[in-house]
XYZ file of C-alpha atoms in Angstrom:
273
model
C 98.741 113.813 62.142
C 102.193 111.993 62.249
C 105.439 114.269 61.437
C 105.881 113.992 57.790
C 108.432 111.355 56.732
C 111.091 112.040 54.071
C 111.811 109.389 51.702
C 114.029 108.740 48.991
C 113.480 106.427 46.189
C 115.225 105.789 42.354
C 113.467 107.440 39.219
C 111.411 104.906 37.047
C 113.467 102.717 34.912
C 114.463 104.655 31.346
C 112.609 101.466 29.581
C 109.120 102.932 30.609
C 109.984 105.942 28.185
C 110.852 103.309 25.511
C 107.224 101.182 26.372
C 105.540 104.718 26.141
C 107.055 105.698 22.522
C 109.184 108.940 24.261
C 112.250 109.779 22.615
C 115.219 110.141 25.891
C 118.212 112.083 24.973
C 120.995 110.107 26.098
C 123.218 111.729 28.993
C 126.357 113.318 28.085
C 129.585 112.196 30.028
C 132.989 114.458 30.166
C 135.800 114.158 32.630
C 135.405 116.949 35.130
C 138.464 119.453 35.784
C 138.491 122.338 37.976
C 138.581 124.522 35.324
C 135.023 123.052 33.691
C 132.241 125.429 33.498
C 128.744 124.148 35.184
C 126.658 122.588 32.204
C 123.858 125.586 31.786
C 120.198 124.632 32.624
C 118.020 122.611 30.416
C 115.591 124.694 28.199
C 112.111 123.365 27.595
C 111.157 122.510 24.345
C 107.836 125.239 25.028
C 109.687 127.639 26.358
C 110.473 130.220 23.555
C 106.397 129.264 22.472
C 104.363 128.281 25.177
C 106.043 129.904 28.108
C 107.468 132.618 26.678
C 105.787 135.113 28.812
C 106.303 133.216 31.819
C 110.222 133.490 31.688
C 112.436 135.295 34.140
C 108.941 135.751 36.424
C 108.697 134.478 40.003
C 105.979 134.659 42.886
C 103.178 135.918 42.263
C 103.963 137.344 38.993
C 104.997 133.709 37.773
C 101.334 132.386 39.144
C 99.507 134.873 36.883
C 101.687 134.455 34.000
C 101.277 130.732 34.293
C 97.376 131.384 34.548
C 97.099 133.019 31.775
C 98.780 130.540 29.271
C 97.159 127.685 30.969
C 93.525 128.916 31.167
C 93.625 128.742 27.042
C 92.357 125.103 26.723
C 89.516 123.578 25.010
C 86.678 122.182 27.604
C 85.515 118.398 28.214
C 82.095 117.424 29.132
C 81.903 114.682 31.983
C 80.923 111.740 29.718
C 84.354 112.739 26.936
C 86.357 112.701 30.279
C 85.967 108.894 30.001
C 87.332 108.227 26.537
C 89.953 110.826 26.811
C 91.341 108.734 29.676
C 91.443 105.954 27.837
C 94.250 107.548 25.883
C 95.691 109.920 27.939
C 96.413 106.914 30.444
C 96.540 104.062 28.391
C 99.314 101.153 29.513
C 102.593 101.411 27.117
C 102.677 97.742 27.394
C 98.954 96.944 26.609
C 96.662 98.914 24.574
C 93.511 97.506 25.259
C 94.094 98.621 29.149
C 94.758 101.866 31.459
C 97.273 102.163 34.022
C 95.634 103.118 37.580
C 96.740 106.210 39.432
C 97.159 104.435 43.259
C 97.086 100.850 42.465
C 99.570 101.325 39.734
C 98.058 97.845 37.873
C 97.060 97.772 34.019
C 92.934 97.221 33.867
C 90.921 96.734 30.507
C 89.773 100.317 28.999
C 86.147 98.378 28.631
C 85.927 97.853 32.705
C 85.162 101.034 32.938
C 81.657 102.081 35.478
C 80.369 102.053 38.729
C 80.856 97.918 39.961
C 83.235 96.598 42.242
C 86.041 95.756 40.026
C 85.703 98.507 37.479
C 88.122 101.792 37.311
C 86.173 105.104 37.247
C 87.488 109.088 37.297
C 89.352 109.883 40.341
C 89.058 113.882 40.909
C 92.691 114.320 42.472
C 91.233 117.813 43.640
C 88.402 116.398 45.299
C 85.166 118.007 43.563
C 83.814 118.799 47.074
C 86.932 120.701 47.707
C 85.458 123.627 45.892
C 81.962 122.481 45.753
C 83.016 122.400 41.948
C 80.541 118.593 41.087
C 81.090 117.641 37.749
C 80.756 120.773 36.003
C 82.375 121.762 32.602
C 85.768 123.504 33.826
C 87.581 121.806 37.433
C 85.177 119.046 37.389
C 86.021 117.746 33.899
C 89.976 118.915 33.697
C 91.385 115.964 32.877
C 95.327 117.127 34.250
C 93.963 116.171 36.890
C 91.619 113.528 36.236
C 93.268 109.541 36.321
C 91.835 106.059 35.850
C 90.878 104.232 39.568
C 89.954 101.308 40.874
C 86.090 102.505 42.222
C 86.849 100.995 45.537
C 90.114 102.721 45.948
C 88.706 105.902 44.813
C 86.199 105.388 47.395
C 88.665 104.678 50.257
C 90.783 108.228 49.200
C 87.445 110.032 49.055
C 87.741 113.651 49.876
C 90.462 113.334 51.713
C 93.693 115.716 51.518
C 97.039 114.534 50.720
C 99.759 113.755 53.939
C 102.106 111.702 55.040
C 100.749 108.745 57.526
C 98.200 106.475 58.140
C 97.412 102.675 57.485
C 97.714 100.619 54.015
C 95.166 100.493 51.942
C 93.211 97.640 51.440
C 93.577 96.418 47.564
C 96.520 99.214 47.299
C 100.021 98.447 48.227
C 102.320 101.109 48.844
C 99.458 103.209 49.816
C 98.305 104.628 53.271
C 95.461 106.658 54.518
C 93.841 107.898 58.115
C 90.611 109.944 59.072
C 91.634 112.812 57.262
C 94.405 112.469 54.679
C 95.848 110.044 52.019
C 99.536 109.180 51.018
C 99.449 107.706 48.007
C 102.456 105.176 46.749
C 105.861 106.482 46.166
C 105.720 106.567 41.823
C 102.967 109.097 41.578
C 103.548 111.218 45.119
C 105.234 113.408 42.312
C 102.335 113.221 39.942
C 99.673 114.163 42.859
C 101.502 117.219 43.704
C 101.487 118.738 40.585
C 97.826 117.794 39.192
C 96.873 119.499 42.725
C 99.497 123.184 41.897
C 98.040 122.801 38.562
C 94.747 123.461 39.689
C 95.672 125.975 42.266
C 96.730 127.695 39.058
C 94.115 127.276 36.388
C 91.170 127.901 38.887
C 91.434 131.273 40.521
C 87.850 132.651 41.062
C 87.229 133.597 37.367
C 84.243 132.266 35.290
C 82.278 131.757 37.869
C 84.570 128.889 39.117
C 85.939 128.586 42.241
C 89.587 129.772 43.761
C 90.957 126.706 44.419
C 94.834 127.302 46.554
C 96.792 125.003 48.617
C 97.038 125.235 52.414
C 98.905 123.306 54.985
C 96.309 121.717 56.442
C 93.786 118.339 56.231
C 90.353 118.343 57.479
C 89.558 120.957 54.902
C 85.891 119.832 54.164
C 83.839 121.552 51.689
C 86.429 124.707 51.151
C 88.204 125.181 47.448
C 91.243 124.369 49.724
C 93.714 121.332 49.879
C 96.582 120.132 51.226
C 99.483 119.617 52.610
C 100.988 122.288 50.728
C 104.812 121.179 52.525
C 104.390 117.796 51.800
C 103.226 117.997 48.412
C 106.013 120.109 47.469
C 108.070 117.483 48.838
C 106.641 114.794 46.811
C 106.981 117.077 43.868
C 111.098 117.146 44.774
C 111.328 113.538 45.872
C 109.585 111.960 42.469
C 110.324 114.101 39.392
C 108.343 113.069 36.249
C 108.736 110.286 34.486
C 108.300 109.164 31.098
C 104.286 108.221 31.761
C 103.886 111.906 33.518
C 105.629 113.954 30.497
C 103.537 111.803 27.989
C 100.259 112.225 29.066
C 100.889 115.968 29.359
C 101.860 115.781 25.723
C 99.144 113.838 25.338
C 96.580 116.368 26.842
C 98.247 119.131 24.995
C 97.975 117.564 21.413
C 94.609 116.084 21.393
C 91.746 117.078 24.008
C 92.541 120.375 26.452
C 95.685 122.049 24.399
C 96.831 123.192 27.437
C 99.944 122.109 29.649
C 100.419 121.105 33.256
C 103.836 123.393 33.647
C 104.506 121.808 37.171
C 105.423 118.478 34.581
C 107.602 120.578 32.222
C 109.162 122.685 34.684
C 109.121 121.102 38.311
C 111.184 123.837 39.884
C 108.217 126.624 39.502
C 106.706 124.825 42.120
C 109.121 126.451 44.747
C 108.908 129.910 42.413
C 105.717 130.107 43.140
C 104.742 128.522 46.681
């Protein structure tokens, strides 16, 4: 594989929160001075709820605590995975369609199936990655289930998640080789952390696999995936946006009750990894 490039790009524009009905604080300005305290941290909205006992943890003892919490969640079957997307990735700007995950475009919620031209469910953690299928549990998680064009979802396969290759036909912005996809630059973020979600949730219990990152491609048929340095990259390079937080929200309120915590706190990632 090629060395990993580093790129930089601009956070989504503010007026995708406003499309997607998501309330932004506005940013408060003051005239620095040398004797001006550093503005203290940002506390979640979840944190003195949902998180509370994952507070003040790190390493390992973060992972557990953050398994725990998570693993609460009501379960899909395969065939409620597809209306659930319908909402939980639903274009702000047209309600009748879905947003795709590596195409970005806005297709009609009724195109959904198995044709050339349709969008079906991309498993961001490749179901063979864990030999996982469609089951009730990692094969019908929708954190980390999105909306694809079939033909793209075809072209990403199995395939682990690097930096490199050639575009993708029918995908602009996206690149893949033999053995790895890049996907474009607004959801590199948004990969990385449906991926450490699942590293999270899925840890050998239930009879479920232990899915964990490595830092490798080629991984085949083990409950492995990476690369674990470049997807913590991507998590750094493209924070959430408003799309990202809302569809957590969304997730949380209506279908799984669970959270993705990689969305609401994007800085566990390096607690943890």
């Amino acid at each position: 594989m090629p060395a990993p490039r580093v790129r930089r790009w601009k956070p989504l524009a503010l007026t995708a929160a406003v499309l997607a009905g998501i309330t932004v604080p506005a940013t408060a300005t003051a005239t620095a001075s040398p004797t001006t305290a550093p503005a203290p941290l940002a506390v979640g909205a979840y944190d003195d709820t949902y998180y509370k006992d994952a507070l003040g943890k790190t390493g390992p003892a973060l992972k557990s605590a953050l398994h725990t919490i998570v693993s609460d969640q009501t379960k899909l079957s395969y065939d409620q995975v597809w209306d659930a997307l319908k909402t939980t990735d639903q274009d702000p700007a047209n309600s009748a369609n879905v947003i795709l995950l590596y195409t970005g475009t806005s297709r009609a919620k009724s195109a959904s199936g198995g044709d050339q031209g349709d969008w079906n469910r991309e498993h961001v953690w490749a179901k063979s990655h864990g030999d996982f299928g469609t089951a009730t549990g990692p094969g019908t998680d929708i954190h980390h289930l999105r909306p694809e064009d079939v033909t793209v979802n075809s072209i990403r396969g199995n395939k682990d998640f690097d930096n490199g290759g050639g575009a993708v036909a029918g995908a602009p912005g996206n690149l893949t080789d033999g053995d790895s996809f890049e996907p474009r630059d607004a959801v590199k973020g948004d990969v990385a952390r449906m991926i450490l979600y699942m590293a999270v949730r899925y840890d050998g219990e239930s009879g479920f696999p232990d899915l964990e990152p490595n830092d490798k491609v080629d991984n085949g048929s083990a409950p492995a995936i990476g690369r674990l340095s470049v997807l913590k990259q991507w998590n750094d390079e493209d924070p959430p946006d408003a799309f990202e937080k809302n569809r957590n929200q969304v997730i949380f309120d209506k279908y799984q009750h669970n959270r993705n915590p990689f969305i609401d706190h994007p800085e566990w990632v390096e607690e943890v990894w």
